[in-house]
Amino acid sequence: MQFARAAWRFLVAIKDGMVLIAMLLFFGLLYSLLSAQPNSASIRDGAFLLDLNGVIVEEPAAPTFEDLLASNSDSPREYRLRDVVRAIDATVDDDRVKAIVLDLSRFIGGGQTSLTDVGEALDRARKAGKPVYAFANFFGDDGYQLAAHATEIWMDPMGGIIFAGPGGNRLYYKGLIDQLGVTANIYRVGTYKSAVEPYMRADQSPESREASEALYGVLWDSWLAEVKKARPQAVIQPFADDPAAFITAAGGDIASVAIRQKLVDKLADKTAFDRFVADKVGVDETPAPDSFKSINYDDYVAANPVETKGSPIGVITVAGEIIGGKSGTGKAASGRIAEQIYKALDEDEIRALVVRVDSPGGSAFASEEIRLALLQAKKKKLPIVISMGDVAASGGYWIAAAGDHIFAEPDTITGSIGVFAVLPSFEKALAKWGVTADGVQTTPLSGEPDFVGGFSEDLNLVLQSGVENSYRDFVTLVSEARGKTPAEVDTIGQGRVWDGGTARQLGLVDGFGGMTEALAEAAKRAGLEKGEYHAQYLDPKVGLSWFPFDGIPFVRQDSAPVTGVIGWAAQRQKAIVGQAMATAQGLLVREDVQALCLECGTGVHRNSQASAKWIDLLLAYSFSSAPR
């Protein structure tokens, strides 16, 4: 009886503890949500402060519950490009904004095209009479691309500045894979399809090097041209070409080099910079005498929402890797995006669609799911205009091909018309440990893919044929959309990436421009005049699923369906490994005589999923069929 009382008290204590934890989580989430709400009413005269602590992206990833609880001013964040540009443009006619301050000390960066858009917005603000002051402890390529548009650039004297330019080394795993005994079964179409090279080579192929040199050369020249135009006095090229000589001659004092090369205007610490700004816009009413009156970024964005005058033009965002399913933002989930498109078709007031693509590609099946949804919009006579961001390659271009008109920027990375798949097998690695395979087959594909014995030649032929068929589909849809023959598309395809300028010459895009031009083109095709339309961003609603059994709340993620023979092979491979591990684990933990049928594995293995979780790490470099 005494034991029962003790057990009961123990269970009650557990219950009370769980209730307490739940309450703490609830109030913590509530506090985070309330404290994160912007306050547009708090805006006052001062400097609009762009303290960019993070990265500028096309579409921020949906926040998790952990993000909300752990949110603080020091955590890097993702800034939505259109919000940054809209906020800067709003300062033009706002008399409360006396200046714009760029604090880039913690700026991580962004795509070159995105930063060009922000720089152009800063130029518009300066032209309207708003001075722009930039400060950083250290400037790299991305930070300086923005700072070059400032009225004055300040840098900490103990800081530095380095221009690295695009490019650099990438890792190649062929040697490691061979040592581990892993076989990377590669299926691809495209001479320039270099995404699989790290698993099949120890160095870069000549074809990949040729394409990279051409692309990076264009991007670097464009970066130099933009910075030189924004800051004509800066002497950048000699320093970028031989930084070691300049820095050595200065005795390691990079700050002095920055001053001599007119890369910055003033060397001073953050306190001195704040005092300088305070003299221009007023001293803040806080105990710190060197702080200036500032306007919070989130408050200002909230106070300047997207205009809603005129007829709506729907804007669909395809940002991140393209995957199947309906997961939240951060990746371009085809189910979620297709659903947004179909919902837009049900809204009669939407006159046209602009699809903003900022994606390196992903699943071929998922890309086609989005493209088919866009084709349904075309059947309803809804104009579709594509706006390419920093990158719209491979699967991103697969989707873009559905547009009536395609806009890109000169620095947009696009093309990469090619497909591949990588599936590993472990026959060599397991053989080292004495694990072999044997059995009976009723068909050539029984038990395939065989991760222990290795893939059969029949399976290799099936998978390669499937990839080749996907490439033919890709070439065909592009040729039909762009008015070219399949042979012409194949010539500029083969997995090669192109800069936006070259892509326009090749006929892959129709013109240069960003969202402004894309919206204007969509309006024109819908018969709308300037001032008669506005962008209606069809963004997904972010929701948190509450207390799932396998962890604390997080953004709901839906699993993706099997799509094609490569997806079938990958799923079967994972299931087979999971079942094998579950069987081995079961045999090890059972200590009595077993009456167990090891050959009866034809049903659904309900308990193998947890045992197979480790393979996610093992297969981290394994890709499903994906145009990248």
XYZ file of C-alpha atoms in Angstrom:
628
model
C 0.000 0.000 0.000
C 2.844 2.311 0.837
C 4.383 1.589 -2.576
C 1.092 2.444 -4.281
C 0.911 5.799 -2.475
C 4.495 6.602 -3.471
C 3.794 5.632 -7.078
C 0.660 7.794 -7.088
C 2.539 10.787 -5.715
C 5.191 10.259 -8.367
C 2.585 10.215 -11.150
C 0.886 13.341 -9.750
C 4.251 15.097 -9.631
C 4.845 14.196 -13.276
C 1.390 15.501 -14.193
C 1.968 18.766 -12.311
C 5.341 19.168 -13.943
C 3.898 18.669 -17.420
C 1.139 21.214 -16.702
C 3.737 23.693 -15.464
C 5.886 23.176 -18.557
C 2.849 23.610 -20.796
C 1.914 26.852 -19.032
C 5.465 28.177 -19.299
C 5.543 27.356 -22.997
C 2.145 28.984 -23.528
C 3.012 32.215 -21.744
C 6.455 32.259 -23.316
C 4.885 32.000 -26.750
C 2.292 34.631 -25.873
C 4.976 37.019 -24.652
C 7.065 36.415 -27.790
C 4.101 37.045 -30.064
C 3.069 40.222 -28.255
C 6.591 41.602 -28.023
C 7.183 40.871 -31.702
C 4.216 42.956 -32.843
C 5.328 46.175 -34.577
C 4.020 49.477 -33.261
C 3.369 51.799 -36.176
C 2.055 54.489 -33.808
C 5.509 54.889 -32.220
C 7.096 56.472 -35.294
C 8.583 59.907 -34.649
C 11.058 62.269 -36.261
C 14.528 60.825 -36.666
C 16.667 58.556 -38.802
C 15.203 55.434 -40.375
C 17.499 52.758 -38.937
C 18.322 49.774 -41.152
C 20.253 47.675 -38.653
C 20.514 44.680 -40.957
C 21.355 41.844 -38.590
C 21.017 38.934 -40.974
C 20.321 38.270 -44.635
C 18.011 39.751 -47.277
C 15.872 37.072 -48.929
C 12.934 36.835 -51.290
C 10.753 35.014 -48.768
C 11.700 34.435 -45.110
C 11.358 30.934 -43.733
C 8.340 30.320 -41.521
C 9.323 30.751 -37.843
C 9.365 27.747 -35.584
C 8.178 27.737 -31.997
C 11.801 27.660 -30.869
C 12.457 30.794 -32.946
C 9.645 32.652 -31.193
C 10.860 31.657 -27.740
C 14.500 32.376 -28.472
C 13.951 35.564 -30.434
C 16.130 38.468 -29.396
C 17.799 41.410 -31.013
C 21.075 39.528 -31.438
C 19.628 36.590 -33.373
C 20.259 36.805 -37.131
C 17.042 37.244 -39.076
C 15.767 37.131 -42.622
C 14.572 40.408 -44.150
C 12.072 40.177 -46.979
C 13.412 42.053 -49.980
C 10.168 43.730 -50.954
C 9.656 45.017 -47.393
C 13.119 46.576 -47.298
C 12.645 48.269 -50.675
C 9.114 49.460 -49.830
C 10.269 50.931 -46.520
C 13.144 52.824 -48.127
C 10.844 54.163 -50.854
C 8.358 55.276 -48.199
C 10.981 57.602 -46.713
C 11.009 59.705 -49.910
C 7.796 61.576 -49.046
C 7.980 61.214 -45.261
C 9.059 64.453 -43.563
C 9.588 62.585 -40.285
C 12.558 60.767 -41.800
C 15.572 63.042 -41.631
C 18.108 60.459 -42.809
C 18.637 56.743 -43.429
C 21.222 54.902 -41.342
C 22.722 51.614 -42.543
C 24.330 49.638 -39.737
C 26.024 46.789 -41.602
C 28.270 45.416 -38.875
C 26.159 42.257 -38.584
C 24.913 42.092 -42.147
C 25.332 38.599 -43.586
C 24.448 39.431 -47.176
C 22.020 38.634 -49.962
C 21.844 37.830 -53.653
C 23.537 40.282 -55.985
C 20.308 41.142 -57.768
C 18.488 41.676 -54.466
C 21.188 44.013 -53.216
C 21.027 45.936 -56.483
C 17.302 46.503 -55.872
C 18.028 47.816 -52.368
C 20.816 50.021 -53.703
C 18.503 51.535 -56.310
C 15.962 52.305 -53.578
C 18.694 54.062 -51.576
C 19.567 56.106 -54.657
C 15.932 57.181 -54.991
C 15.900 58.270 -51.350
C 19.125 60.252 -51.759
C 17.766 61.906 -54.867
C 14.754 62.998 -52.801
C 17.059 64.689 -50.293
C 17.425 61.953 -47.677
C 21.091 61.543 -46.673
C 22.249 57.961 -46.182
C 24.934 57.161 -43.607
C 26.565 53.720 -43.508
C 28.676 52.149 -40.767
C 30.341 48.760 -40.266
C 33.222 47.293 -38.363
C 34.134 45.297 -41.446
C 32.979 45.485 -45.057
C 32.768 42.541 -47.420
C 31.375 42.410 -50.935
C 27.685 42.372 -49.982
C 27.890 45.018 -47.293
C 29.921 47.334 -49.459
C 27.514 46.926 -52.375
C 24.902 48.624 -50.174
C 27.283 51.052 -48.466
C 28.485 52.373 -51.831
C 25.073 54.002 -52.247
C 25.482 55.982 -49.004
C 26.193 59.678 -48.699
C 29.002 58.881 -46.246
C 30.682 55.587 -45.299
C 32.160 55.155 -41.829
C 34.296 52.261 -40.646
C 35.825 51.326 -37.318
C 39.598 52.012 -37.408
C 40.241 48.526 -36.037
C 38.055 46.991 -38.738
C 38.788 46.244 -42.344
C 37.538 45.798 -45.865
C 38.090 42.918 -48.282
C 36.696 42.300 -51.755
C 36.673 38.588 -52.521
C 34.489 38.468 -55.617
C 32.302 35.515 -56.611
C 33.698 32.018 -56.864
C 35.946 29.862 -54.728
C 36.499 26.199 -54.031
C 33.810 23.602 -53.426
C 34.168 20.274 -51.693
C 34.535 17.032 -53.634
C 33.727 13.790 -51.844
C 34.861 11.138 -54.317
C 37.935 10.223 -52.279
C 35.982 10.032 -49.021
C 33.204 8.033 -50.648
C 35.744 5.532 -51.986
C 37.411 5.198 -48.577
C 34.069 4.607 -46.891
C 33.141 2.054 -49.505
C 30.011 3.935 -50.561
C 28.903 3.704 -54.185
C 27.301 6.838 -55.568
C 24.957 5.634 -58.308
C 24.630 8.674 -60.555
C 22.105 9.241 -63.295
C 22.197 12.502 -65.199
C 21.696 14.266 -68.510
C 23.709 17.392 -69.237
C 27.381 17.875 -69.948
C 27.404 20.931 -67.649
C 25.244 19.417 -64.894
C 27.877 19.856 -62.219
C 25.751 19.323 -59.100
C 26.657 15.615 -59.102
C 30.372 16.128 -59.692
C 31.342 16.173 -55.975
C 30.210 12.532 -55.785
C 31.874 11.307 -58.989
C 35.055 13.373 -59.231
C 37.881 14.670 -57.074
C 38.062 17.952 -58.958
C 36.030 20.258 -61.184
C 35.370 19.124 -64.724
C 36.594 21.301 -67.623
C 32.989 21.901 -68.674
C 31.955 23.041 -65.197
C 35.014 25.281 -64.961
C 34.198 26.874 -68.318
C 30.626 27.647 -67.281
C 31.665 28.948 -63.855
C 34.348 31.246 -65.238
C 31.898 32.767 -67.692
C 29.148 33.274 -65.089
C 31.382 34.595 -62.305
C 33.157 36.928 -64.703
C 29.860 38.571 -65.632
C 28.735 38.849 -61.998
C 32.032 40.383 -60.885
C 32.099 42.911 -63.731
C 28.505 43.861 -62.916
C 29.333 44.288 -59.220
C 32.297 46.507 -60.039
C 30.206 48.602 -62.416
C 27.420 49.150 -59.881
C 29.762 50.095 -57.042
C 31.816 52.373 -59.268
C 28.673 54.148 -60.480
C 27.384 54.579 -56.928
C 30.751 55.746 -55.562
C 32.888 57.105 -58.421
C 35.714 58.240 -56.148
C 36.429 54.733 -54.856
C 39.533 53.036 -56.288
C 38.427 49.418 -56.098
C 39.940 47.408 -58.934
C 43.649 47.699 -57.999
C 42.943 46.825 -54.359
C 40.719 43.897 -55.325
C 43.303 42.582 -57.802
C 46.215 42.622 -55.332
C 45.003 43.091 -51.742
C 48.103 41.477 -50.250
C 50.400 44.108 -51.783
C 48.294 47.019 -50.524
C 47.852 45.627 -47.028
C 51.496 44.603 -46.680
C 52.659 48.036 -47.794
C 50.404 49.556 -45.132
C 51.910 47.359 -42.448
C 48.676 45.431 -42.046
C 46.618 48.571 -41.423
C 43.642 47.811 -43.686
C 41.774 50.875 -42.435
C 44.459 53.198 -43.798
C 44.236 51.434 -47.154
C 40.467 52.004 -47.161
C 40.967 55.722 -46.602
C 43.703 56.080 -49.227
C 41.671 54.181 -51.814
C 38.663 56.374 -50.930
C 36.642 53.296 -50.093
C 35.380 54.937 -46.891
C 35.014 58.541 -45.783
C 35.699 58.383 -42.054
C 37.427 56.093 -39.557
C 35.733 56.141 -36.159
C 34.079 53.802 -33.704
C 30.335 53.240 -33.405
C 29.955 55.735 -30.576
C 31.453 58.525 -32.670
C 29.257 57.538 -35.606
C 26.135 57.660 -33.424
C 27.088 61.129 -32.174
C 27.573 62.275 -35.760
C 24.086 61.043 -36.705
C 22.621 62.583 -33.531
C 23.972 65.977 -34.603
C 22.072 65.562 -37.871
C 18.725 64.146 -36.669
C 18.606 64.874 -32.935
C 19.685 63.164 -29.720
C 17.533 60.349 -28.410
C 15.746 60.804 -25.103
C 17.559 57.890 -23.484
C 20.351 57.931 -20.875
C 22.958 57.330 -23.591
C 24.075 60.780 -24.805
C 25.536 59.492 -28.047
C 22.383 57.768 -29.341
C 20.277 59.359 -32.068
C 16.561 59.558 -32.692
C 15.698 56.534 -34.757
C 12.707 54.934 -36.456
C 12.412 51.186 -35.938
C 12.457 49.083 -39.107
C 9.555 46.770 -38.195
C 7.397 49.682 -37.039
C 8.048 51.546 -40.261
C 7.280 48.541 -42.467
C 3.999 48.052 -40.603
C 3.139 51.727 -41.028
C 3.674 51.513 -44.792
C 1.719 48.507 -46.067
C 1.339 47.546 -49.715
C -1.051 49.877 -51.537
C -4.462 48.457 -52.397
C -5.771 50.954 -54.943
C -7.167 49.640 -58.192
C -7.551 46.082 -59.436
C -5.420 43.368 -57.828
C -2.680 41.542 -59.667
C -1.879 38.342 -57.815
C 1.753 37.684 -56.926
C 2.884 34.103 -56.326
C 6.325 33.572 -54.767
C 8.425 30.519 -55.618
C 11.447 30.864 -53.335
C 13.940 28.266 -52.173
C 14.488 24.668 -53.165
C 11.468 23.187 -54.932
C 10.050 20.225 -53.049
C 6.806 18.279 -52.958
C 4.190 18.590 -50.239
C 2.768 21.580 -48.403
C 5.503 22.675 -46.019
C 5.807 26.289 -44.933
C 7.915 29.045 -46.420
C 11.660 28.660 -46.645
C 11.292 26.083 -49.396
C 9.075 26.143 -52.462
C 6.585 23.405 -51.582
C 4.669 22.561 -54.753
C 1.443 21.515 -53.034
C 1.221 24.773 -51.103
C 2.090 26.955 -54.109
C -0.264 25.120 -56.481
C -3.027 25.538 -53.915
C -2.351 29.280 -53.800
C -2.609 29.455 -57.584
C -5.908 27.555 -57.663
C -7.301 29.822 -54.946
C -6.296 32.827 -57.032
C -8.277 31.387 -59.956
C -11.378 31.375 -57.771
C -11.007 35.089 -57.043
C -12.648 36.817 -59.973
C -11.208 40.216 -59.088
C -7.601 39.106 -59.738
C -6.804 40.300 -63.272
C -3.361 38.736 -63.824
C -0.603 36.758 -62.114
C 3.033 37.642 -61.540
C 5.173 34.690 -60.478
C 8.290 35.758 -58.601
C 10.871 32.961 -58.962
C 13.971 32.897 -56.771
C 14.926 29.226 -56.782
C 17.847 27.017 -57.862
C 15.388 24.233 -58.685
C 14.573 20.972 -57.007
C 12.157 18.145 -57.676
C 11.133 17.747 -61.314
C 7.727 16.416 -60.289
C 7.143 19.332 -57.903
C 8.235 21.843 -60.563
C 5.747 20.312 -62.990
C 2.981 20.449 -60.379
C 3.443 24.211 -60.102
C 3.716 24.621 -63.888
C 0.488 22.691 -64.458
C -1.310 24.977 -62.000
C -0.076 27.979 -63.984
C -1.304 26.383 -67.200
C -4.760 26.205 -65.648
C -4.540 29.954 -65.098
C -3.641 30.419 -68.761
C -6.699 28.390 -69.740
C -8.788 30.956 -67.873
C -7.158 33.678 -69.990
C -5.286 35.035 -66.990
C -2.031 36.729 -68.098
C 1.057 35.248 -66.434
C 4.296 37.222 -66.159
C 7.461 35.752 -64.648
C 9.819 37.879 -62.551
C 13.184 36.215 -61.904
C 15.098 37.161 -58.774
C 18.675 36.265 -57.891
C 18.355 32.781 -59.369
C 15.699 31.020 -61.423
C 17.528 27.974 -62.675
C 16.678 24.407 -63.560
C 13.401 23.650 -61.773
C 12.974 27.398 -61.382
C 13.198 27.772 -65.151
C 10.920 24.753 -65.606
C 8.222 26.795 -63.853
C 9.147 30.052 -65.600
C 8.562 28.456 -68.995
C 4.807 28.650 -68.309
C 4.852 32.447 -68.392
C 3.601 34.661 -71.212
C 6.540 36.998 -70.627
C 9.748 36.449 -68.623
C 11.691 39.246 -66.936
C 15.172 38.768 -65.510
C 17.912 41.044 -64.255
C 21.326 41.077 -65.982
C 22.803 39.354 -62.900
C 20.065 36.743 -62.549
C 21.384 33.170 -62.668
C 19.137 31.092 -64.894
C 19.077 28.238 -67.387
C 20.591 24.968 -66.120
C 18.234 22.923 -68.263
C 19.236 19.435 -67.160
C 18.326 16.710 -64.696
C 20.085 14.226 -62.443
C 19.627 11.793 -59.591
C 22.023 10.313 -57.038
C 21.277 7.215 -54.986
C 23.935 5.611 -52.777
C 24.514 1.935 -52.130
C 26.775 0.442 -49.482
C 27.853 -2.964 -50.768
C 31.558 -2.183 -50.458
C 31.286 -0.618 -47.011
C 29.157 -3.421 -45.553
C 31.332 -6.115 -47.112
C 34.221 -4.813 -45.005
C 32.186 -5.778 -41.957
C 31.202 -9.159 -43.336
C 27.664 -8.149 -44.333
C 26.651 -9.683 -47.657
C 23.410 -10.269 -49.532
C 21.749 -13.298 -51.104
C 18.192 -14.267 -51.964
C 15.630 -15.229 -54.580
C 14.178 -12.886 -57.218
C 10.861 -13.304 -59.013
C 11.580 -10.362 -61.362
C 14.752 -8.496 -62.328
C 13.768 -5.737 -59.869
C 12.886 -7.915 -56.862
C 14.565 -6.456 -53.795
C 15.844 -3.450 -55.688
C 17.406 -1.076 -54.965
C 19.800 -3.457 -53.226
C 21.823 -1.277 -50.893
C 23.853 -4.283 -49.674
C 24.507 -6.189 -52.879
C 24.618 -3.149 -55.129
C 22.219 -1.939 -57.796
C 21.540 -4.326 -60.650
C 22.210 -3.384 -64.240
C 18.478 -3.576 -64.936
C 17.774 -1.007 -62.222
C 20.558 1.258 -63.489
C 19.063 1.151 -66.981
C 15.579 1.899 -65.631
C 16.758 4.844 -63.551
C 18.954 6.330 -66.289
C 16.091 5.987 -68.770
C 13.784 7.779 -66.352
C 16.228 10.665 -65.989
C 16.676 10.883 -69.762
C 12.905 10.980 -70.195
C 12.688 13.841 -67.654
C 15.280 15.749 -69.667
C 13.284 15.221 -72.872
C 10.215 16.549 -71.083
C 12.202 19.571 -69.922
C 13.549 20.303 -73.395
C 10.120 19.828 -74.986
C 8.270 22.181 -72.655
C 10.965 24.856 -73.069
C 11.000 24.500 -76.853
C 7.210 24.865 -77.014
C 7.174 27.814 -74.631
C 10.044 29.728 -76.245
C 9.338 28.953 -79.892
C 12.508 26.945 -80.422
C 13.238 23.487 -81.741
C 14.216 20.768 -79.239
C 17.662 20.691 -80.847
C 18.115 24.424 -80.212
C 17.085 24.062 -76.577
C 19.388 21.082 -76.145
C 22.287 23.170 -77.444
C 21.773 25.879 -74.797
C 20.653 23.307 -72.220
C 22.845 20.416 -71.101
C 22.687 21.775 -67.562
C 24.612 24.976 -68.290
C 23.820 28.069 -66.225
C 23.656 31.511 -67.813
C 23.632 35.075 -66.560
C 20.487 37.055 -67.293
C 22.111 39.092 -70.060
C 23.259 36.033 -71.976
C 19.951 34.288 -71.301
C 18.152 37.180 -72.990
C 20.413 36.902 -76.028
C 19.682 33.164 -76.160
C 15.939 33.752 -76.001
C 15.412 32.199 -72.566
C 14.051 35.483 -71.179
C 12.170 38.325 -72.864
C 13.461 41.444 -71.152
C 15.269 43.061 -68.255
C 13.372 44.235 -65.212
C 12.233 43.477 -61.697
C 8.868 43.351 -59.975
C 7.902 46.869 -61.054
C 8.311 46.009 -64.719
C 6.644 42.615 -64.271
C 3.582 44.161 -62.636
C 3.361 46.794 -65.371
C 3.547 44.124 -68.073
C 0.890 42.015 -66.350
C -1.347 45.091 -66.043
C -0.894 45.930 -69.709
C -1.839 42.409 -70.731
C -4.899 42.644 -68.469
C -5.932 45.946 -70.049
C -5.124 48.069 -66.994
C -3.542 51.517 -67.093
C -0.918 52.888 -64.723
C -2.453 53.621 -61.336
C -5.324 51.199 -61.920
C -3.715 48.166 -60.274
C -1.859 46.993 -57.207
C 0.096 43.892 -56.197
C -1.819 41.406 -54.074
C 0.753 39.078 -52.572
C -0.769 35.622 -52.184
C 1.385 34.653 -49.222
C 0.662 31.530 -47.178
C -0.692 31.853 -43.682
C 1.852 30.780 -41.103
C 0.489 28.496 -38.393
C 1.921 26.540 -35.500
C 0.728 23.033 -34.766
C 0.153 22.767 -31.032
C 1.986 20.165 -28.969
C 2.588 17.280 -31.348
C 3.578 14.107 -29.562
C 7.080 14.033 -30.995
C 8.209 17.419 -29.732
C 7.373 20.995 -28.966
C 5.243 23.039 -31.375
C 6.677 23.810 -34.770
C 5.515 24.871 -38.200
C 3.514 22.066 -39.744
C 5.391 20.107 -42.403
C 3.526 17.725 -44.711
C 5.371 14.781 -46.190
C 5.854 14.699 -49.945
C 4.388 11.905 -52.085
C 6.458 9.499 -54.174
C 6.970 11.055 -57.596
C 8.349 8.776 -60.282
C 10.820 5.937 -60.442
C 13.637 7.780 -58.656
C 11.354 8.652 -55.764
C 10.188 5.031 -55.656
C 13.780 3.787 -55.538
C 14.764 6.252 -52.811
C 11.736 5.425 -50.661
C 12.199 1.672 -51.055
C 15.872 2.019 -50.226
C 15.045 3.866 -47.032
C 12.338 1.393 -46.070
C 14.586 -1.609 -46.698
C 17.387 -0.137 -44.612
C 14.940 0.745 -41.855
C 13.441 -2.733 -41.797
C 16.879 -4.341 -41.799
C 17.956 -2.205 -38.867
C 14.702 -2.879 -37.030
C 15.165 -6.629 -37.534
C 18.763 -6.542 -36.356
C 17.798 -4.454 -33.350
C 14.961 -6.828 -32.512
C 17.173 -9.896 -32.702
C 19.735 -8.278 -30.429
C 17.276 -7.262 -27.715
C 15.316 -10.535 -27.667
C 16.991 -13.033 -25.338
C 14.793 -16.071 -25.816
C 14.285 -18.543 -28.647
C 12.567 -16.911 -31.598
C 9.846 -18.173 -33.883
C 10.230 -15.354 -36.339
C 9.713 -15.265 -40.101
C 12.453 -13.143 -41.639
C 11.070 -13.834 -45.116
C 7.594 -12.466 -44.301
C 8.408 -8.860 -45.043
C 5.785 -8.285 -47.711
C 3.428 -6.188 -45.593
C 3.634 -2.691 -44.155
C 6.450 -2.378 -41.626
C 4.838 -0.004 -39.176
C 7.687 0.139 -36.690
C 10.599 0.546 -39.051
C 10.321 4.314 -39.483
C 11.946 5.260 -36.198
C 14.764 2.774 -36.721
C 15.411 4.230 -40.153
C 15.795 7.832 -38.992
C 19.537 7.495 -38.912
C 19.597 6.965 -42.675
C 18.530 10.577 -43.175
C 22.025 11.565 -42.112
C 23.603 8.822 -44.197
C 21.657 9.942 -47.252
C 22.270 13.656 -46.727
C 24.048 13.821 -50.042
C 21.456 11.715 -51.848
C 19.046 13.609 -54.063
C 15.751 12.640 -55.609
C 15.345 13.289 -59.345
C 15.909 17.027 -59.495
C 16.590 19.580 -62.197
C 19.267 21.738 -60.621
